[in-house]
């Protein structure tokens, strides 16, 4: 390009001026005032400025600006007040679509943009993010210290459940972990979500397990967060000695000083109910008192009241009746109701079945599922209460021999205690006798709260040995762990799928899951087999039960089951369509006959 030829630039269109400069100036002033005070309304005014700059028509008053985006009643009211004041000062004929002399022109960057502020922030640099340090005696403070103390106990399991973590952290916190303060919906436990977000606490499994990131031998950057936070808490609140702050095998703390070895491992959840400080209460599922045969269900309640049984109607996620040991709490002066006492579930739970209900549950598959859930509920003595229904048993969908066989299998094979009664009155009498028996059995015992996953369900019977103390599950943990539609792992879903196969019991499914915990692992094992004969013998080595029987005898029906399942579905659809066609034909014939007769 020759040097004498002028450089030609692209055409630059001039931006149109705002037809409402007076309103624009007032909004800019409001935005700048809010920015100086640090109010968030500056962003609201900025949005209104942007909308006003895009509007090409003049406005006679602020009420007309309501059609614009980001213009609400508040902004329009402020602009109207400023407009009335402008008319009083300059006269009713003063122009509003042009600015007075000396005012900055509309559309300048310092009037309609927040860019200078962002530029200044960028030049000044970002503020250094402050380390998260919980306040002394707060919920996060108590949870961190409780987890850290538990992690330093030799041989500890490495995690804590919610209830035991709350029990350990409560004496380190000024607020309650379960009851919110007056006028608030938050408790000290609400701070746990912040700890999880800051990677100070790890939440896994269901029921939830809470772990401090310092547990274990590895000391990665993420696992140092809890130790660092503990050190910050200790240095800030001058509480270096509140916990054994050991982070390595040498026994040194975050302050660099050697620490003495921690005390012997203690029981993780030490809540106790001493003899005389609790009472035995019968809990009745609300389904047993409402819906269905209302008269019979109300008769059960009246019989319990007539027998002077102390009972409570509530929602039970598994079972129909159970007993809890409720702590006796003295009323607090100035409060309408006494504070709720702790409740521990006794090891007895009853599932009530009428013969007609038993028949329906066998047909739709609920019977096996209920037995499976009762075995896994954490209580060691499940009971089936079977009510006869007189002559109505001969009119049920299943033969009486089938029902009797199901009852015998429940007692002999599944290991449930089965109590058979004639009617509702005998059921109420049995519940009354059991309540009085359990009240006498536990009257001199010290009850210790345990987690359902802390100890196995197959513990020795402490009641029969006359042990002065026994461990029980809290009602809250029991009921939450028995939720039917809670989140399930792949292993649990696979177990339920296997149990849908005819002849495959829970023990056989558990034996298969020990070797193949997911469907993918089982399919992969089949794919790795070299021949069909090897595939057939894949599961022949799996044994189950005390007699170590093979599970192959029931698995030979798997392929036939799925084939018959799909065939039955198609046959049912064909039968249903044929029935509908026949019904429609009969209806049409009857209508034609009636029309013909008329």
Coordinates of C-alpha atoms in Angstrom, one line a residue:
X1 CA 0.0 0.0 0.0
X2 CA 1.5 3.5 -1.0
X3 CA 2.4 5.7 2.0
X4 CA 0.5 8.7 0.5
X5 CA -2.8 6.8 0.4
X6 CA -4.9 7.5 3.5
X7 CA -5.9 4.6 5.7
X8 CA -9.6 3.8 5.3
X9 CA -11.4 2.5 8.4
X10 CA -14.7 0.7 8.6
X11 CA -17.8 2.7 8.9
X12 CA -18.7 3.4 12.6
X13 CA -22.4 4.1 13.2
X14 CA -23.2 6.7 15.8
X15 CA -25.1 5.4 18.8
X16 CA -28.5 7.1 19.1
X17 CA -29.0 9.2 22.2
X18 CA -31.5 8.2 24.9
X19 CA -34.8 10.0 24.4
X20 CA -35.3 10.0 28.2
X21 CA -32.1 11.6 29.5
X22 CA -33.7 13.0 32.7
X23 CA -34.9 9.6 33.8
X24 CA -31.5 8.1 32.8
X25 CA -29.6 10.7 34.9
X26 CA -31.8 10.0 38.0
X27 CA -31.4 6.2 37.7
X28 CA -27.6 6.7 37.3
X29 CA -27.6 8.8 40.5
X30 CA -29.6 6.1 42.4
X31 CA -27.2 3.5 41.2
X32 CA -24.1 5.4 42.2
X33 CA -25.6 6.1 45.7
X34 CA -26.3 2.4 46.1
X35 CA -22.8 1.5 45.0
X36 CA -21.2 3.8 47.5
X37 CA -23.3 2.2 50.3
X38 CA -22.5 -1.3 49.1
X39 CA -26.1 -2.2 48.5
X40 CA -27.2 -4.9 46.1
X41 CA -29.9 -2.6 44.6
X42 CA -27.1 -1.1 42.4
X43 CA -27.6 -4.1 40.1
X44 CA -31.3 -3.5 40.0
X45 CA -30.8 0.1 38.9
X46 CA -28.2 -1.0 36.4
X47 CA -30.7 -3.4 34.7
X48 CA -33.2 -0.6 34.6
X49 CA -30.7 1.7 33.0
X50 CA -29.9 -0.9 30.3
X51 CA -33.6 -1.3 29.5
X52 CA -34.1 2.4 29.3
X53 CA -31.2 2.8 26.9
X54 CA -32.8 0.3 24.6
X55 CA -36.2 2.0 24.6
X56 CA -36.4 4.4 21.5
X57 CA -39.6 6.4 22.5
X58 CA -39.9 9.3 24.9
X59 CA -41.8 8.7 28.2
X60 CA -44.2 11.3 29.5
X61 CA -44.1 10.0 33.1
X62 CA -42.7 7.1 35.1
X63 CA -45.9 5.1 35.0
X64 CA -45.4 4.5 31.3
X65 CA -42.0 2.9 32.1
X66 CA -43.8 -0.1 33.7
X67 CA -43.9 -1.7 30.3
X68 CA -40.1 -1.9 30.3
X69 CA -38.2 -4.8 31.7
X70 CA -36.8 -4.4 35.2
X71 CA -39.1 -1.5 36.0
X72 CA -41.2 -2.3 39.0
X73 CA -43.5 -0.3 41.3
X74 CA -40.7 0.8 43.5
X75 CA -38.5 2.4 40.8
X76 CA -41.5 4.0 39.1
X77 CA -42.6 5.5 42.3
X78 CA -39.1 7.0 43.0
X79 CA -39.0 8.4 39.4
X80 CA -42.5 10.0 39.8
X81 CA -41.4 11.7 43.0
X82 CA -38.3 13.1 41.4
X83 CA -40.4 14.2 38.4
X84 CA -42.9 16.1 40.6
X85 CA -40.1 17.8 42.4
X86 CA -38.5 18.7 39.0
X87 CA -41.8 20.3 38.0
X88 CA -42.1 22.3 41.2
X89 CA -38.6 23.7 40.8
X90 CA -38.6 24.4 37.0
X91 CA -42.3 24.9 36.3
X92 CA -45.0 22.6 34.8
X93 CA -43.8 23.3 31.3
X94 CA -40.2 22.4 31.9
X95 CA -38.8 20.0 29.2
X96 CA -38.2 16.4 30.4
X97 CA -36.7 15.0 27.2
X98 CA -33.6 17.2 27.3
X99 CA -31.0 17.7 30.1
X100 CA -30.3 21.1 31.7
X101 CA -27.2 22.9 30.8
X102 CA -24.0 21.5 32.3
X103 CA -25.3 18.0 32.9
X104 CA -23.3 15.1 31.5
X105 CA -24.7 13.8 28.2
X106 CA -26.7 10.6 28.3
X107 CA -25.1 7.4 27.1
X108 CA -21.7 8.0 28.6
X109 CA -19.9 4.9 30.1
X110 CA -19.8 6.5 33.6
X111 CA -23.6 6.9 33.5
X112 CA -24.9 3.5 32.2
X113 CA -22.3 0.9 33.0
X114 CA -20.6 -0.7 36.0
X115 CA -17.5 -1.4 34.0
X116 CA -15.2 1.1 35.9
X117 CA -16.0 -0.7 39.2
X118 CA -15.0 -4.0 37.7
X119 CA -11.9 -2.5 36.2
X120 CA -10.9 -1.1 39.6
X121 CA -11.5 -4.4 41.2
X122 CA -9.4 -6.2 38.6
X123 CA -6.5 -3.7 39.0
X124 CA -6.7 -3.9 42.8
X125 CA -6.6 -7.7 42.6
X126 CA -8.8 -10.3 44.2
X127 CA -9.2 -10.4 47.9
X128 CA -7.5 -13.3 49.6
X129 CA -10.1 -15.9 50.6
X130 CA -10.2 -16.4 54.3
X131 CA -9.8 -19.8 55.8
X132 CA -13.0 -21.4 57.1
X133 CA -12.8 -21.6 60.9
X134 CA -15.9 -22.5 62.9
X135 CA -16.7 -20.4 65.9
X136 CA -16.0 -21.8 69.3
X137 CA -18.9 -24.0 70.7
X138 CA -20.7 -23.9 67.3
X139 CA -22.1 -27.0 65.5
X140 CA -19.2 -27.2 63.0
X141 CA -16.7 -26.8 65.8
X142 CA -18.3 -29.7 67.8
X143 CA -18.6 -32.0 64.8
X144 CA -15.0 -31.5 63.7
X145 CA -13.6 -32.2 67.2
X146 CA -15.9 -35.2 67.8
X147 CA -14.8 -36.8 64.4
X148 CA -11.1 -36.0 65.1
X149 CA -11.3 -37.6 68.6
X150 CA -12.9 -40.7 67.2
X151 CA -10.3 -41.0 64.5
X152 CA -7.5 -41.0 67.0
X153 CA -8.9 -44.0 69.0
X154 CA -6.9 -47.2 68.2
X155 CA -8.9 -49.8 66.4
X156 CA -11.9 -47.4 65.7
X157 CA -14.1 -48.2 62.8
X158 CA -13.2 -44.9 61.0
X159 CA -16.7 -43.4 60.8
X160 CA -19.7 -42.3 62.9
X161 CA -23.4 -42.5 62.3
X162 CA -25.5 -39.5 62.7
X163 CA -27.0 -40.3 66.1
X164 CA -23.7 -41.2 67.7
X165 CA -22.0 -38.2 66.2
X166 CA -24.7 -36.0 67.6
X167 CA -24.3 -37.6 71.0
X168 CA -20.5 -37.2 71.0
X169 CA -20.6 -33.6 69.8
X170 CA -23.5 -32.3 71.9
X171 CA -21.4 -31.5 75.0
X172 CA -19.0 -29.5 72.8
X173 CA -21.7 -27.3 71.5
X174 CA -23.9 -24.6 73.1
X175 CA -26.9 -25.3 70.7
X176 CA -29.0 -28.4 70.4
X177 CA -28.3 -30.8 67.5
X178 CA -32.0 -31.9 67.3
X179 CA -34.2 -29.1 68.6
X180 CA -34.1 -25.7 66.8
X181 CA -34.1 -22.5 68.8
X182 CA -37.3 -20.4 69.2
X183 CA -38.2 -18.6 66.0
X184 CA -35.6 -20.5 63.9
X185 CA -35.7 -23.7 61.9
X186 CA -32.0 -24.5 62.0
X187 CA -30.1 -26.6 64.5
X188 CA -26.5 -27.1 65.2
X189 CA -26.6 -30.1 62.8
X190 CA -27.3 -27.7 59.9
X191 CA -23.6 -26.7 59.8
X192 CA -22.6 -30.2 58.7
X193 CA -23.6 -29.4 55.1
X194 CA -21.0 -26.6 55.2
X195 CA -18.3 -29.0 56.5
X196 CA -19.1 -31.4 53.6
X197 CA -18.9 -28.6 51.1
X198 CA -15.5 -27.5 52.5
X199 CA -14.2 -31.1 52.1
X200 CA -13.7 -31.3 55.9
X201 CA -16.2 -34.1 56.4
X202 CA -17.0 -37.0 54.1
X203 CA -20.6 -38.4 53.9
X204 CA -21.1 -41.9 52.5
X205 CA -23.5 -44.9 52.6
X206 CA -27.1 -45.1 53.6
X207 CA -27.7 -44.8 56.6
X208 CA -25.2 -42.0 56.4
X209 CA -21.6 -42.5 57.7
X210 CA -19.6 -39.4 58.5
X211 CA -15.8 -39.5 58.3
X212 CA -13.0 -37.0 59.0
X213 CA -10.5 -36.8 56.1
X214 CA -7.6 -37.5 58.5
X215 CA -8.6 -41.1 59.1
X216 CA -6.1 -43.6 57.6
X217 CA -2.4 -43.8 57.0
X218 CA -2.4 -41.7 53.8
X219 CA -2.0 -37.9 54.3
X220 CA -2.9 -36.3 51.0
X221 CA -3.7 -32.7 50.4
X222 CA -7.4 -33.3 50.9
X223 CA -6.9 -35.2 54.1
X224 CA -5.0 -32.3 55.6
X225 CA -8.0 -30.1 55.6
X226 CA -9.4 -31.4 58.8
X227 CA -6.1 -31.3 60.6
X228 CA -5.5 -27.7 59.4
X229 CA -9.0 -26.7 60.5
X230 CA -8.4 -28.3 63.9
X231 CA -5.2 -26.4 64.3
X232 CA -6.9 -23.1 63.3
X233 CA -9.6 -23.7 65.8
X234 CA -7.1 -24.5 68.5
X235 CA -5.0 -21.4 67.8
X236 CA -7.9 -19.1 67.4
X237 CA -9.9 -20.3 70.4
X238 CA -6.9 -21.2 72.6
X239 CA -8.1 -24.8 73.0
X240 CA -5.0 -26.8 72.1
X241 CA -5.7 -29.4 74.6
X242 CA -9.4 -30.2 73.7
X243 CA -8.4 -33.2 71.5
X244 CA -5.4 -35.4 71.0
X245 CA -4.2 -33.7 67.8
X246 CA -2.1 -36.5 66.5
X247 CA -1.5 -36.6 62.8
X248 CA 1.3 -39.1 62.2
X249 CA 2.6 -42.4 63.6
X250 CA 5.1 -40.6 65.8
X251 CA 2.4 -39.0 67.9
X252 CA 3.1 -35.3 67.2
X253 CA 0.3 -32.8 67.1
X254 CA -0.2 -29.8 64.8
X255 CA 1.7 -27.7 67.3
X256 CA 4.7 -30.0 66.9
X257 CA 4.7 -31.3 70.5
X258 CA 4.4 -35.0 71.3
X259 CA 1.1 -36.1 72.7
X260 CA 0.3 -38.8 75.1
X261 CA -1.5 -41.9 73.6
X262 CA -5.2 -41.6 73.8
X263 CA -7.3 -43.5 76.3
X264 CA -8.7 -46.9 75.6
X265 CA -11.4 -47.3 73.1
X266 CA -14.8 -46.5 74.6
X267 CA -18.3 -47.5 73.4
X268 CA -19.1 -45.1 70.5
X269 CA -22.7 -44.4 71.5
X270 CA -23.0 -44.2 75.3
X271 CA -26.6 -43.0 75.8
X272 CA -28.1 -44.9 78.7
X273 CA -31.5 -45.3 80.3
X274 CA -31.2 -46.3 83.9
X275 CA -33.8 -48.5 85.7
X276 CA -36.7 -46.5 86.8
X277 CA -36.1 -43.7 84.3
X278 CA -38.1 -45.1 81.5
X279 CA -41.4 -46.8 80.8
X280 CA -42.4 -49.5 78.3
X281 CA -44.8 -48.2 75.6
X282 CA -46.6 -50.3 72.9
X283 CA -46.4 -48.6 69.5
X284 CA -49.2 -49.3 67.0
X285 CA -48.9 -48.6 63.3
X286 CA -51.5 -46.1 62.2
X287 CA -52.6 -48.4 59.4
X288 CA -54.0 -50.8 62.1
X289 CA -56.4 -48.1 63.2
X290 CA -57.5 -46.4 60.0
X291 CA -58.9 -47.5 56.6
X292 CA -60.2 -51.0 55.6
X293 CA -62.5 -52.7 58.0
X294 CA -62.8 -49.6 60.3
X295 CA -65.0 -51.4 62.8
X296 CA -62.5 -54.2 63.5
X297 CA -59.6 -51.8 63.7
X298 CA -61.4 -49.5 66.2
X299 CA -62.3 -52.6 68.2
X300 CA -58.6 -53.3 68.6
X301 CA -58.0 -49.8 70.0
X302 CA -61.0 -50.1 72.4
X303 CA -59.8 -53.5 73.7
X304 CA -56.3 -52.1 74.4
X305 CA -57.9 -49.1 76.2
X306 CA -60.1 -51.5 78.2
X307 CA -57.1 -53.5 79.2
X308 CA -55.4 -50.3 80.4
X309 CA -52.4 -50.7 78.0
X310 CA -50.3 -47.6 77.5
X311 CA -49.9 -47.4 73.7
X312 CA -49.0 -44.8 71.1
X313 CA -50.2 -44.7 67.5
X314 CA -47.5 -43.7 65.0
X315 CA -46.2 -44.5 61.5
X316 CA -44.1 -47.7 61.5
X317 CA -42.1 -48.4 58.3
X318 CA -41.9 -52.1 59.1
X319 CA -44.1 -54.2 61.3
X320 CA -47.5 -53.4 62.9
X321 CA -46.6 -53.5 66.6
X322 CA -43.4 -53.0 68.6
X323 CA -42.4 -51.7 72.0
X324 CA -40.1 -48.8 73.0
X325 CA -38.5 -47.8 76.3
X326 CA -39.4 -44.1 76.6
X327 CA -37.4 -41.9 78.9
X328 CA -39.3 -40.2 81.7
X329 CA -38.8 -36.4 81.3
X330 CA -39.9 -33.9 83.9
X331 CA -41.9 -30.9 82.6
X332 CA -40.0 -27.7 82.3
X333 CA -41.5 -24.6 84.0
X334 CA -42.9 -22.1 81.4
X335 CA -43.3 -24.7 78.6
X336 CA -46.6 -26.1 77.5
X337 CA -45.3 -29.6 76.8
X338 CA -42.4 -31.5 78.4
X339 CA -39.3 -32.0 76.1
X340 CA -39.4 -35.2 74.1
X341 CA -37.6 -38.1 75.8
X342 CA -35.3 -40.6 74.2
X343 CA -36.8 -43.8 72.9
X344 CA -35.1 -47.2 72.4
X345 CA -36.8 -50.0 70.6
X346 CA -37.0 -53.4 72.3
X347 CA -36.1 -56.5 70.4
X348 CA -39.7 -57.6 69.8
X349 CA -41.7 -56.7 66.7
X350 CA -45.0 -58.1 65.5
X351 CA -46.5 -58.4 62.0
X352 CA -50.2 -59.0 62.1
X353 CA -51.9 -61.0 59.4
X354 CA -55.5 -62.0 58.9
X355 CA -56.0 -65.0 56.7
X356 CA -57.5 -63.0 53.9
X357 CA -54.6 -60.5 54.1
X358 CA -52.1 -63.4 54.1
X359 CA -53.7 -64.8 51.0
X360 CA -53.5 -61.4 49.2
X361 CA -49.9 -60.8 50.3
X362 CA -48.8 -64.3 49.0
X363 CA -50.5 -63.6 45.6
X364 CA -48.9 -60.1 45.1
X365 CA -45.5 -61.0 46.5
X366 CA -45.7 -58.8 49.6
X367 CA -45.4 -61.8 52.0
X368 CA -41.8 -62.7 51.0
X369 CA -40.7 -59.0 50.9
X370 CA -42.2 -58.4 54.4
X371 CA -40.3 -61.4 55.9
X372 CA -37.1 -60.2 54.2
X373 CA -37.5 -56.7 55.6
X374 CA -38.4 -58.0 59.1
X375 CA -35.1 -60.0 59.1
X376 CA -33.1 -57.0 58.2
X377 CA -34.8 -54.4 60.5
X378 CA -32.3 -54.9 63.3
X379 CA -34.6 -56.5 65.9
X380 CA -33.8 -60.0 67.0
X381 CA -37.3 -61.4 67.8
X382 CA -39.8 -61.0 65.0
X383 CA -43.3 -62.4 65.6
X384 CA -46.1 -63.2 63.2
X385 CA -49.6 -62.8 64.7
X386 CA -52.0 -64.8 62.5
X387 CA -55.7 -64.2 62.9
X388 CA -58.3 -66.7 61.8
X389 CA -61.2 -65.4 59.8
X390 CA -63.7 -68.3 60.6
X391 CA -65.7 -69.7 57.7
X392 CA -64.4 -67.0 55.3
X393 CA -61.2 -69.0 54.8
X394 CA -63.1 -71.3 52.5
X395 CA -63.9 -68.5 50.1
X396 CA -60.3 -67.2 49.6
X397 CA -58.4 -67.2 46.4
X398 CA -55.9 -69.8 47.6
X399 CA -56.7 -73.2 49.2
X400 CA -56.5 -73.4 53.0
X401 CA -53.7 -76.0 52.7
X402 CA -51.5 -73.5 50.9
X403 CA -52.1 -70.9 53.6
X404 CA -51.3 -73.4 56.4
X405 CA -48.1 -74.5 54.5
X406 CA -47.0 -70.8 54.3
X407 CA -47.5 -70.4 58.0
X408 CA -45.5 -73.5 58.8
X409 CA -42.7 -72.4 56.5
X410 CA -42.6 -69.0 58.2
X411 CA -42.0 -70.7 61.5
X412 CA -39.8 -73.6 60.5
X413 CA -37.8 -72.4 57.6
X414 CA -37.6 -68.6 58.2
X415 CA -37.3 -68.9 62.0
X416 CA -40.2 -66.5 63.0
X417 CA -42.2 -67.1 66.1
X418 CA -45.9 -67.6 64.9
X419 CA -48.8 -66.9 67.3
X420 CA -52.2 -67.9 66.1
X421 CA -55.4 -66.3 67.5
X422 CA -59.1 -66.5 66.6
X423 CA -60.2 -62.8 66.5
X424 CA -59.3 -59.2 67.3
X425 CA -60.0 -59.7 71.1
X426 CA -57.4 -62.4 71.3
X427 CA -55.0 -60.2 69.4
X428 CA -55.5 -57.4 71.9
X429 CA -55.2 -59.9 74.8
X430 CA -51.8 -61.2 73.4
X431 CA -50.5 -57.6 73.0
X432 CA -51.6 -56.9 76.6
X433 CA -49.8 -59.9 78.0
X434 CA -46.7 -59.1 76.0
X435 CA -46.6 -55.5 77.2
X436 CA -46.8 -56.6 80.8
X437 CA -44.2 -59.3 80.3
X438 CA -41.7 -56.9 78.7
X439 CA -42.3 -54.3 81.4
X440 CA -41.4 -56.9 84.0
X441 CA -38.5 -58.2 82.0
X442 CA -36.8 -54.8 81.5
X443 CA -37.7 -53.1 84.8
X444 CA -34.3 -53.6 86.4
X445 CA -32.1 -53.3 83.3
X446 CA -29.8 -50.5 82.1
X447 CA -30.6 -49.8 78.4
X448 CA -27.7 -48.7 76.2
X449 CA -28.2 -47.2 72.8
X450 CA -26.4 -48.8 69.9
X451 CA -26.3 -48.4 66.2
X452 CA -28.0 -51.0 64.1
X453 CA -24.8 -51.4 62.1
X454 CA -22.5 -51.4 65.0
X455 CA -23.3 -54.9 66.2
X456 CA -24.7 -57.8 64.3
X457 CA -28.2 -59.0 64.5
X458 CA -27.3 -62.4 65.7
X459 CA -26.1 -61.5 69.1
X460 CA -26.6 -63.8 72.1
X461 CA -29.9 -63.4 74.0
X462 CA -29.0 -61.0 76.8
X463 CA -32.5 -61.3 78.4
X464 CA -32.4 -65.0 79.0
X465 CA -29.0 -64.7 80.7
X466 CA -30.3 -62.2 83.2
X467 CA -27.8 -59.5 82.0
X468 CA -28.3 -56.3 84.0
X469 CA -27.8 -54.2 80.8
X470 CA -28.7 -54.7 77.2
X471 CA -28.1 -52.7 73.9
X472 CA -31.0 -51.4 71.9
X473 CA -31.5 -49.3 68.8
X474 CA -33.0 -45.9 69.0
X475 CA -36.5 -45.6 67.5
X476 CA -35.5 -42.8 65.0
X477 CA -32.6 -44.8 63.5
X478 CA -34.8 -48.0 63.4
X479 CA -37.7 -46.3 61.6
X480 CA -35.4 -44.4 59.2
X481 CA -33.5 -47.6 58.3
X482 CA -36.7 -49.5 57.6
X483 CA -38.0 -47.1 54.9
X484 CA -39.3 -49.2 52.1
X485 CA -38.5 -46.9 49.2
X486 CA -35.2 -45.5 50.4
X487 CA -32.2 -45.3 48.2
X488 CA -30.8 -48.8 47.6
X489 CA -27.4 -50.0 46.4
X490 CA -26.8 -52.1 43.3
X491 CA -26.2 -55.1 45.6
X492 CA -29.6 -54.6 47.3
X493 CA -31.5 -54.2 44.0
X494 CA -29.7 -57.3 42.6
X495 CA -30.7 -59.3 45.7
X496 CA -34.4 -58.4 45.2
X497 CA -34.2 -59.3 41.6
X498 CA -32.7 -62.7 42.4
X499 CA -35.5 -63.3 45.0
X500 CA -38.1 -62.9 42.3
X501 CA -37.0 -66.2 40.8
X502 CA -39.1 -69.1 42.0
X503 CA -37.3 -71.3 44.5
X504 CA -34.5 -68.7 45.2
X505 CA -34.7 -67.7 48.9
X506 CA -32.9 -65.0 50.7
X507 CA -30.2 -67.3 51.9
X508 CA -29.4 -68.5 48.4
X509 CA -29.5 -65.0 47.1
X510 CA -27.0 -63.9 49.8
X511 CA -24.7 -66.8 48.9
X512 CA -24.7 -65.7 45.3
X513 CA -24.0 -62.0 46.3
X514 CA -20.9 -63.0 48.2
X515 CA -19.3 -64.1 45.0
X516 CA -21.1 -61.8 42.5
X517 CA -22.4 -58.6 44.0
X518 CA -23.7 -57.0 40.8
X519 CA -25.4 -58.3 37.6
X520 CA -22.4 -57.0 35.7
X521 CA -19.9 -59.2 37.6
X522 CA -22.1 -62.3 37.1
X523 CA -22.4 -61.6 33.3
X524 CA -18.7 -61.0 33.0
X525 CA -18.0 -64.4 34.7
X526 CA -20.3 -66.1 32.3
X527 CA -18.7 -64.4 29.3
X528 CA -15.2 -65.6 30.4
X529 CA -16.4 -69.2 30.4
X530 CA -15.0 -71.2 27.5
X531 CA -17.9 -73.6 26.9
X532 CA -21.5 -74.1 27.7
X533 CA -20.7 -76.9 30.1
X534 CA -18.4 -74.5 32.0
X535 CA -21.2 -72.0 32.2
X536 CA -23.5 -74.5 33.7
X537 CA -21.0 -75.4 36.4
X538 CA -20.1 -71.8 37.2
X539 CA -22.3 -71.6 40.3
X540 CA -22.0 -75.3 41.3
X541 CA -19.4 -74.5 43.9
X542 CA -21.5 -71.9 45.8
X543 CA -22.9 -73.2 49.0
X544 CA -25.4 -71.8 51.4
X545 CA -26.9 -72.5 54.8
X546 CA -25.7 -74.6 57.7
X547 CA -25.8 -77.8 55.6
X548 CA -23.8 -76.1 52.8
X549 CA -26.2 -77.1 50.1
X550 CA -25.6 -76.1 46.5
X551 CA -27.6 -73.3 44.9
X552 CA -27.5 -74.8 41.5
X553 CA -30.7 -76.9 42.1
X554 CA -32.8 -73.7 42.0
X555 CA -30.8 -71.9 39.4
X556 CA -31.5 -74.4 36.6
X557 CA -35.0 -72.8 36.4
X558 CA -33.7 -69.3 35.7
X559 CA -33.9 -69.5 31.9
X560 CA -37.2 -71.3 32.0
X561 CA -38.5 -68.6 34.4
X562 CA -37.8 -65.7 32.1
X563 CA -39.3 -67.6 29.1
X564 CA -42.5 -68.4 31.0
X565 CA -42.6 -64.9 32.4
X566 CA -42.7 -63.3 28.9
X567 CA -45.1 -66.0 27.6
X568 CA -47.5 -65.4 30.5
X569 CA -47.4 -61.6 29.9
X570 CA -48.4 -62.1 26.2
X571 CA -51.1 -64.6 27.1
X572 CA -52.5 -62.2 29.7
X573 CA -52.6 -59.4 27.1
X574 CA -54.4 -61.6 24.6
X575 CA -56.9 -62.8 27.2
X576 CA -57.6 -59.2 28.3
X577 CA -58.2 -58.1 24.7
X578 CA -60.5 -61.0 24.0
X579 CA -62.5 -60.2 27.2
X580 CA -62.8 -56.6 26.2
X581 CA -64.0 -57.6 22.7
X582 CA -66.6 -60.0 24.1
X583 CA -67.8 -57.4 26.6
X584 CA -68.1 -54.8 23.8
X585 CA -70.0 -57.3 21.6
X586 CA -72.5 -58.1 24.4
X587 CA -73.1 -54.4 25.0
X588 CA -73.7 -53.8 21.3
X589 CA -76.1 -56.7 21.1
X590 CA -78.1 -55.6 24.1
X591 CA -78.4 -52.0 22.7
X592 CA -79.5 -53.3 19.3
X593 CA -82.1 -55.5 20.9
X594 CA -83.5 -52.7 23.0
X595 CA -83.7 -50.4 20.0
X596 CA -85.4 -53.1 18.0
X597 CA -88.0 -53.7 20.7
X598 CA -88.8 -50.0 21.0

